[in-house]
Amino acid sequence: MFKKILIANRGEIVVRVIRACHELGIAAVAVYSDADRAALHVRKADEAYRLGPAPASESYLKIETILDVAKKCRADAIHPGYGFLSENAKFARACAEAGVKFIGPSAASMEMMGSKTRARQNMEKAGIPFVPGTSRGLESPEQALQVADKIGYPIMLKAAAGGGGKGMRLVHTAGELKAALEAAQSEAQRSFGDSEVYIEKAIVNPRHIEMQVLADEHGNTVYLGERECSIQRRHQKVVEEAPSPIVDADMRRRMGEVAVRVAKAANYANAGTIEFLVDQQKNFYFLEMNTRLQVEHPVTELVTGLDLVHLQIHIAAGQKLPFKQEDVQLRGHAIECRIYAEDPENNYFPSPGKIVTLAEPAGPGIRLDGGIYEGWTVPIDYDPLLAKLVGYGADRSQATMRLERALGEYFVGGIQTNAGLFRRILKDADFQAGRLDTGYLDRLLKSSSEKIEPASSKEIAAIGAGIFAALETESAATRNDSGKPSKSEWTKTARAEALHS
Amino acid sequence: MFKKILIANRGEIVVRVIRACHELGIAAVAVYSDADRAALHVRKADEAYRLGPAPASESYLKIETILDVAKKCRADAIHPGYGFLSENAKFARACAEAGVKFIGPSAASMEMMGSKTRARQNMEKAGIPFVPGTSRGLESPEQALQVADKIGYPIMLKAAAGGGGKGMRLVHTAGELKAALEAAQSEAQRSFGDSEVYIEKAIVNPRHIEMQVLADEHGNTVYLGERECSIQRRHQKVVEEAPSPIVDADMRRRMGEVAVRVAKAANYANAGTIEFLVDQQKNFYFLEMNTRLQVEHPVTELVTGLDLVHLQIHIAAGQKLPFKQEDVQLRGHAIECRIYAEDPENNYFPSPGKIVTLAEPAGPGIRLDGGIYEGWTVPIDYDPLLAKLVGYGADRSQATMRLERALGEYFVGGIQTNAGLFRRILKDADFQAGRLDTGYLDRLLKSSSEKIEPASSKEIAAIGAGIFAALETESAATRNDSGKPSKSEWTKTARAEALHS
Amino acid sequence: MIYDITIDGKVHKLNMRRKENGWQCQLDGREIAVDAVLMQPNMLSIIVDGRVYEVQRESLAGENHVWVAGIRYKAEVSDPRSLRGRKGGAANESGPRKITAPMPGKVVRLLVSEKSEVEAGQGVMVVEAMKMQNEIKSPKKGIVQKLTAVVGAAVNAGDVLAVIE
Amino acid sequence: MIYDITIDGKVHKLNMRRKENGWQCQLDGREIAVDAVLMQPNMLSIIVDGRVYEVQRESLAGENHVWVAGIRYKAEVSDPRSLRGRKGGAANESGPRKITAPMPGKVVRLLVSEKSEVEAGQGVMVVEAMKMQNEIKSPKKGIVQKLTAVVGAAVNAGDVLAVIE
């Protein structure tokens, strides 16, 4: 087993992996940029080393610097987390060459799945169902028109190197196609340095459901059940759950077997996720494979009772999977909310800054994977994910109610978060009935939102504000006695009163 | 279903029940003594009412005041928690008479189990195995000698109304018996107002294992598996786990079936616990029944995936158990540590006072049921239980490692806790091997305890103390410029330096 | 003490005096007995008629907020007897309007130039923070009188980015 | 700055000066570069040679503690140049010894009377707190010179309960 693991990432996922290391008796090494010296992932690590200035390109993406640190501190493995270098085949290869075990698949598996067209070509060979369309980049607008005619509109143009919705266009008629293709190609070139674009049939109101797989380095591959990830905003997942409200045992087995075939076709080792689009008839189509641990892995951990990070580490250390497919049993239901530093009342603008007050939920059925603490200043330089709040229950309704209860206990003061959005989702009838698709959240946000508030809340707000002011007046008076000026901005005029009256 | 539940208790168990109420959409009413206005259970409730002064006899034990509050606020049920009035048949009866549903068994069931001799008489009729001895109070020293001779020394004298080790004496020879009986009787009289004492054969180094049962009001009774509670100090449980390291499926079934028979013999409804002594040959003997929710119920919840408080409420509302015995499946392993405000380095003296700093653990496999928050002053008036930290894992070793990891994240500053004790237990070879009995903890505490500390910790402590002093010197200098005297006690002389140098 | 308290734009009159375990309040003429305890520096526990409330406060980008039951309210407290309490007030809809940065970040793109005309809701510039690009929109139809934002510059929440006339 | 720092009874010499990202320390003559950040009022994050430490401090019953890696150390900081730093010191084993309350509570029983003889470790009184009765023991063999504790009285941590001569 490894003695020391370096975690080449930042934020909550590093805290998550550090915890797993400590649970396995392995020393955990953090790395940090200048913006992150005070970050929670540095506090929780056994060792920590500076990488460079705040921009990721000068710190968390610096392959050589990270490998230098690994060598210097004698880490024998690197966990890449998600994002940053986690799906970078060059990094995986550089780790192998430096003699440091990369905790994830081989560079070759990553490369096969890194290009969507290459992945489609390979999946075609392996007989995997995927959304009809081309498996190679389009050579001309004419070819595009031909293909689109054959599979029928609406179609979707997608960048082969794509991700995050970039280089993507939905096309409803032949007339729009040429301009859309040009726009997609030039956006793909700008975003990924690769203009390759291909066509997929557009699935109307699909669900996004993904299957977790786990493979050891001895040819054993299992699936651990699906996650429903249809609740998205700007192609960003916001709420995920396991199991999916529409997947039954038979569909799970069929999707799982396809996912295992995908992983085997890619010679895959370690944890990976196969994403599917599911249409309204519950047909599922291979979309892509994520060759890393997912943000939303906790929901799978809660329903399977397994620890995916422990298993990743065991697998990377060369061990065989300690169980077989038939041993994997799902129990209960788990739902995850991604808590972002953004302001739902202000167009979801990011909201970095100092966390002045932090009250975190706990108790039965609640798991909180966080990367923050009271007093910390959330930097402006990185992604706004603060924490993942997960509710687990015997069934979907209990998980929902527990999550709602926990959100009521959660308070982050000093910056804004999207916690209020989740209350709205959890109370929504469509959510509760499991009527979800990737357009769900946009529809919900467009619908009128009444603030659900007890009649007395405003009065209490007024009384509370008054008491805060009065307490400050009193203590300002005391402080002024001792000659010290008070600085609070809460009630200038209230203090003025104390001095004048 | 109930609309509003009053929780007639204080501390973490009230927070636990409030959470269940909120998860079921039920309003939760707290009550508090003058010492508890700022307690967490008051903060988390929907409504809160004062009962009286700090002493429990003037607040949490005032049956009439509590029922008055329940009537005034129109609570339709009362959850008694554990301790205080939870096993008080008079209270259960008063609730029934006031038309408020008592969430627990009937007064008659409580009375049957409240006296240990009466319970033994009933269990004898029902054919339940219990520790050999008398099932009636001893009438004379002569009778005691006769019985002791028959069952063989060592024997145990126990108060019929007993609990918490009071009125209990271990007797090794006939010569000691008479004096011990007198002492036990007079202690029983003082403690419980009842001098009845009976004899049990003393089991050498027993384990304390208990079985959770659940019964609805329609005659359905199930068992939910056992808890190993052998780790005790002064007859107080300190660490509990589920399942027991020595109970296999067959033994679980046999104990469970006996427990169900006990419950049925008592006409029992709601959640209850049957305590067994288990000897070194794994024979188990009925000891007593606790007619309430146990402190340690979370370990059962984690391995069964059920919420016992939800189920208590459903049962009290007249619903049938929503599952059958064969549906109850155990998965994984859970271990609970009771975090007390007491100082292990100072003879386990209680340590009430203000919690200046509080860092709480979270993440995978960790459940924290707490009753405290940063800034709160732990009152001197009540039991020192602050929180229950529970580790869950796929197996006992993973649960242990997670708990150890979580204890490393836990910090309570300003008062002392017994957190360090748990680290010692979790690292102990006998604990890890599951070699436990009720004498385990005393043996561990008597054995020499080396502080397990890295060589550098003392140096870092010195450097840290120096930096705190230096920072204070700097800020004191700044504050002194503004004419305000600084008050900290941290480094008087350090400030002296700042002024003189 | 007497305060004018504005909650989400509505002004309330609050007259309050200390009493045992809290305050006797007169809110818009109605008497309310308030049991209040400051539990943490920014958190009050309030009990009114048995009902429990936690009131949190925070200051954000120059605004004061109070939170009750998970809902955020903009709160302004002023003393009607003080001069300062009277001046100020909301910006006039018809005058020039400042556009301020809603969060700290970096100006990555200007979408208009000085002296150009803009519609209400039209994008004026893009500010990046936390890996997201956010379009800052004009609050009104008018002329871009001043464009103080510079591409590449870091800005803090509340900094004036532009003035629309 | 120069301090004498006593950790669990052992005195260390610490000479420290500010540098970028922290302090250059000389501890008992050994040079140590310390990267230190005050993250919360009572919590320092320290990195030395890449190793991460959290140092918490607390004051309890008149003693200062620092915690490192879950272990509590009694810490005294003094300036060797100051007069106050020199005076004091541990109580003399052979002189009179005060028995102080280890925690707040209520005196429920006296087990000895004034002028009586006690052995080292003998119970002197019982103080109740948090539903537990705690026997307070004599630190040494001697005579109970003074018994200030009164049955039924509330005591605070650090209050003198008795003096053993």
mmCIF file with all atom_site columns, N, CA, C and O in Angstrom, chain B residues 249-267:
data_model
loop_
_atom_site.group_PDB
_atom_site.id
_atom_site.type_symbol
_atom_site.label_atom_id
_atom_site.label_alt_id
_atom_site.label_comp_id
_atom_site.label_asym_id
_atom_site.label_entity_id
_atom_site.label_seq_id
_atom_site.pdbx_PDB_ins_code
_atom_site.Cartn_x
_atom_site.Cartn_y
_atom_site.Cartn_z
_atom_site.occupancy
_atom_site.B_iso_or_equiv
_atom_site.pdbx_formal_charge
_atom_site.auth_seq_id
_atom_site.auth_comp_id
_atom_site.auth_asym_id
_atom_site.auth_atom_id
_atom_site.pdbx_PDB_model_num
ATOM 1  N N  . ALA B 1 249 ? -25.153 -14.586 12.919 1.00 0.00 ? 249 ALA B N  1
ATOM 2  C CA . ALA B 1 249 ? -26.549 -14.543 12.489 1.00 0.00 ? 249 ALA B CA 1
ATOM 3  C C  . ALA B 1 249 ? -27.436 -15.436 13.366 1.00 0.00 ? 249 ALA B C  1
ATOM 4  O O  . ALA B 1 249 ? -28.546 -15.048 13.742 1.00 0.00 ? 249 ALA B O  1
ATOM 5  N N  . ASP B 1 250 ? -26.922 -16.612 13.713 1.00 0.00 ? 250 ASP B N  1
ATOM 6  C CA . ASP B 1 250 ? -27.731 -17.542 14.505 1.00 0.00 ? 250 ASP B CA 1
ATOM 7  C C  . ASP B 1 250 ? -27.968 -16.999 15.918 1.00 0.00 ? 250 ASP B C  1
ATOM 8  O O  . ASP B 1 250 ? -29.106 -16.980 16.414 1.00 0.00 ? 250 ASP B O  1
ATOM 9  N N  . MET B 1 251 ? -26.896 -16.520 16.538 1.00 0.00 ? 251 MET B N  1
ATOM 10 C CA . MET B 1 251 ? -27.051 -15.975 17.891 1.00 0.00 ? 251 MET B CA 1
ATOM 11 C C  . MET B 1 251 ? -27.963 -14.739 17.871 1.00 0.00 ? 251 MET B C  1
ATOM 12 O O  . MET B 1 251 ? -28.785 -14.540 18.767 1.00 0.00 ? 251 MET B O  1
ATOM 13 N N  . ARG B 1 252 ? -27.831 -13.930 16.813 1.00 0.00 ? 252 ARG B N  1
ATOM 14 C CA . ARG B 1 252 ? -28.682 -12.743 16.687 1.00 0.00 ? 252 ARG B CA 1
ATOM 15 C C  . ARG B 1 252 ? -30.151 -13.145 16.618 1.00 0.00 ? 252 ARG B C  1
ATOM 16 O O  . ARG B 1 252 ? -31.001 -12.548 17.260 1.00 0.00 ? 252 ARG B O  1
ATOM 17 N N  . ARG B 1 253 ? -30.418 -14.183 15.840 1.00 0.00 ? 253 ARG B N  1
ATOM 18 C CA . ARG B 1 253 ? -31.802 -14.624 15.707 1.00 0.00 ? 253 ARG B CA 1
ATOM 19 C C  . ARG B 1 253 ? -32.329 -15.120 17.050 1.00 0.00 ? 253 ARG B C  1
ATOM 20 O O  . ARG B 1 253 ? -33.421 -14.774 17.480 1.00 0.00 ? 253 ARG B O  1
ATOM 21 N N  . ARG B 1 254 ? -31.504 -15.922 17.753 1.00 0.00 ? 254 ARG B N  1
ATOM 22 C CA . ARG B 1 254 ? -31.959 -16.445 19.036 1.00 0.00 ? 254 ARG B CA 1
ATOM 23 C C  . ARG B 1 254 ? -32.182 -15.320 20.055 1.00 0.00 ? 254 ARG B C  1
ATOM 24 O O  . ARG B 1 254 ? -33.204 -15.286 20.746 1.00 0.00 ? 254 ARG B O  1
ATOM 25 N N  . MET B 1 255 ? -31.238 -14.385 20.132 1.00 0.00 ? 255 MET B N  1
ATOM 26 C CA . MET B 1 255 ? -31.419 -13.261 21.067 1.00 0.00 ? 255 MET B CA 1
ATOM 27 C C  . MET B 1 255 ? -32.617 -12.418 20.670 1.00 0.00 ? 255 MET B C  1
ATOM 28 O O  . MET B 1 255 ? -33.393 -11.961 21.511 1.00 0.00 ? 255 MET B O  1
ATOM 29 N N  . GLY B 1 256 ? -32.750 -12.200 19.367 1.00 0.00 ? 256 GLY B N  1
ATOM 30 C CA . GLY B 1 256 ? -33.840 -11.375 18.870 1.00 0.00 ? 256 GLY B CA 1
ATOM 31 C C  . GLY B 1 256 ? -35.194 -11.991 19.203 1.00 0.00 ? 256 GLY B C  1
ATOM 32 O O  . GLY B 1 256 ? -36.121 -11.290 19.627 1.00 0.00 ? 256 GLY B O  1
ATOM 33 N N  . GLU B 1 257 ? -35.278 -13.302 19.042 1.00 0.00 ? 257 GLU B N  1
ATOM 34 C CA . GLU B 1 257 ? -36.557 -13.958 19.312 1.00 0.00 ? 257 GLU B CA 1
ATOM 35 C C  . GLU B 1 257 ? -36.901 -13.909 20.796 1.00 0.00 ? 257 GLU B C  1
ATOM 36 O O  . GLU B 1 257 ? -38.061 -13.726 21.172 1.00 0.00 ? 257 GLU B O  1
ATOM 37 N N  . VAL B 1 258 ? -35.873 -14.060 21.638 1.00 0.00 ? 258 VAL B N  1
ATOM 38 C CA . VAL B 1 258 ? -36.116 -13.911 23.075 1.00 0.00 ? 258 VAL B CA 1
ATOM 39 C C  . VAL B 1 258 ? -36.589 -12.487 23.375 1.00 0.00 ? 258 VAL B C  1
ATOM 40 O O  . VAL B 1 258 ? -37.554 -12.267 24.124 1.00 0.00 ? 258 VAL B O  1
ATOM 41 N N  . ALA B 1 259 ? -35.916 -11.506 22.756 1.00 0.00 ? 259 ALA B N  1
ATOM 42 C CA . ALA B 1 259 ? -36.273 -10.101 23.003 1.00 0.00 ? 259 ALA B CA 1
ATOM 43 C C  . ALA B 1 259 ? -37.721 -9.833  22.598 1.00 0.00 ? 259 ALA B C  1
ATOM 44 O O  . ALA B 1 259 ? -38.467 -9.141  23.302 1.00 0.00 ? 259 ALA B O  1
ATOM 45 N N  . VAL B 1 260 ? -38.125 -10.386 21.477 1.00 0.00 ? 260 VAL B N  1
ATOM 46 C CA . VAL B 1 260 ? -39.506 -10.204 21.025 1.00 0.00 ? 260 VAL B CA 1
ATOM 47 C C  . VAL B 1 260 ? -40.474 -10.846 22.020 1.00 0.00 ? 260 VAL B C  1
ATOM 48 O O  . VAL B 1 260 ? -41.520 -10.273 22.341 1.00 0.00 ? 260 VAL B O  1
ATOM 49 N N  . ARG B 1 261 ? -40.086 -12.028 22.550 1.00 0.00 ? 261 ARG B N  1
ATOM 50 C CA . ARG B 1 261 ? -40.949 -12.660 23.556 1.00 0.00 ? 261 ARG B CA 1
ATOM 51 C C  . ARG B 1 261 ? -41.065 -11.802 24.812 1.00 0.00 ? 261 ARG B C  1
ATOM 52 O O  . ARG B 1 261 ? -42.144 -11.687 25.404 1.00 0.00 ? 261 ARG B O  1
ATOM 53 N N  . VAL B 1 262 ? -39.948 -11.213 25.225 1.00 0.00 ? 262 VAL B N  1
ATOM 54 C CA . VAL B 1 262 ? -39.977 -10.312 26.385 1.00 0.00 ? 262 VAL B CA 1
ATOM 55 C C  . VAL B 1 262 ? -40.955 -9.167  26.126 1.00 0.00 ? 262 VAL B C  1
ATOM 56 O O  . VAL B 1 262 ? -41.824 -8.848  26.944 1.00 0.00 ? 262 VAL B O  1
ATOM 57 N N  . ALA B 1 263 ? -40.812 -8.535  24.954 1.00 0.00 ? 263 ALA B N  1
ATOM 58 C CA . ALA B 1 263 ? -41.661 -7.384  24.634 1.00 0.00 ? 263 ALA B CA 1
ATOM 59 C C  . ALA B 1 263 ? -43.133 -7.795  24.611 1.00 0.00 ? 263 ALA B C  1
ATOM 60 O O  . ALA B 1 263 ? -43.996 -7.086  25.134 1.00 0.00 ? 263 ALA B O  1
ATOM 61 N N  . LYS B 1 264 ? -43.391 -8.949  24.027 1.00 0.00 ? 264 LYS B N  1
ATOM 62 C CA . LYS B 1 264 ? -44.786 -9.392  23.939 1.00 0.00 ? 264 LYS B CA 1
ATOM 63 C C  . LYS B 1 264 ? -45.342 -9.704  25.331 1.00 0.00 ? 264 LYS B C  1
ATOM 64 O O  . LYS B 1 264 ? -46.493 -9.397  25.632 1.00 0.00 ? 264 LYS B O  1
ATOM 65 N N  . ALA B 1 265 ? -44.479 -10.294 26.173 1.00 0.00 ? 265 ALA B N  1
ATOM 66 C CA . ALA B 1 265 ? -44.928 -10.600 27.541 1.00 0.00 ? 265 ALA B CA 1
ATOM 67 C C  . ALA B 1 265 ? -45.283 -9.323  28.291 1.00 0.00 ? 265 ALA B C  1
ATOM 68 O O  . ALA B 1 265 ? -46.127 -9.319  29.186 1.00 0.00 ? 265 ALA B O  1
ATOM 69 N N  . ALA B 1 266 ? -44.623 -8.215  27.918 1.00 0.00 ? 266 ALA B N  1
ATOM 70 C CA . ALA B 1 266 ? -44.893 -6.941  28.589 1.00 0.00 ? 266 ALA B CA 1
ATOM 71 C C  . ALA B 1 266 ? -45.952 -6.133  27.856 1.00 0.00 ? 266 ALA B C  1
ATOM 72 O O  . ALA B 1 266 ? -46.188 -4.966  28.202 1.00 0.00 ? 266 ALA B O  1
ATOM 73 N N  . ASN B 1 267 ? -46.551 -6.746  26.814 1.00 0.00 ? 267 ASN B N  1
ATOM 74 C CA . ASN B 1 267 ? -47.558 -6.002  26.046 1.00 0.00 ? 267 ASN B CA 1
ATOM 75 C C  . ASN B 1 267 ? -46.987 -4.719  25.495 1.00 0.00 ? 267 ASN B C  1
ATOM 76 O O  . ASN B 1 267 ? -47.625 -3.665  25.500 1.00 0.00 ? 267 ASN B O  1
#
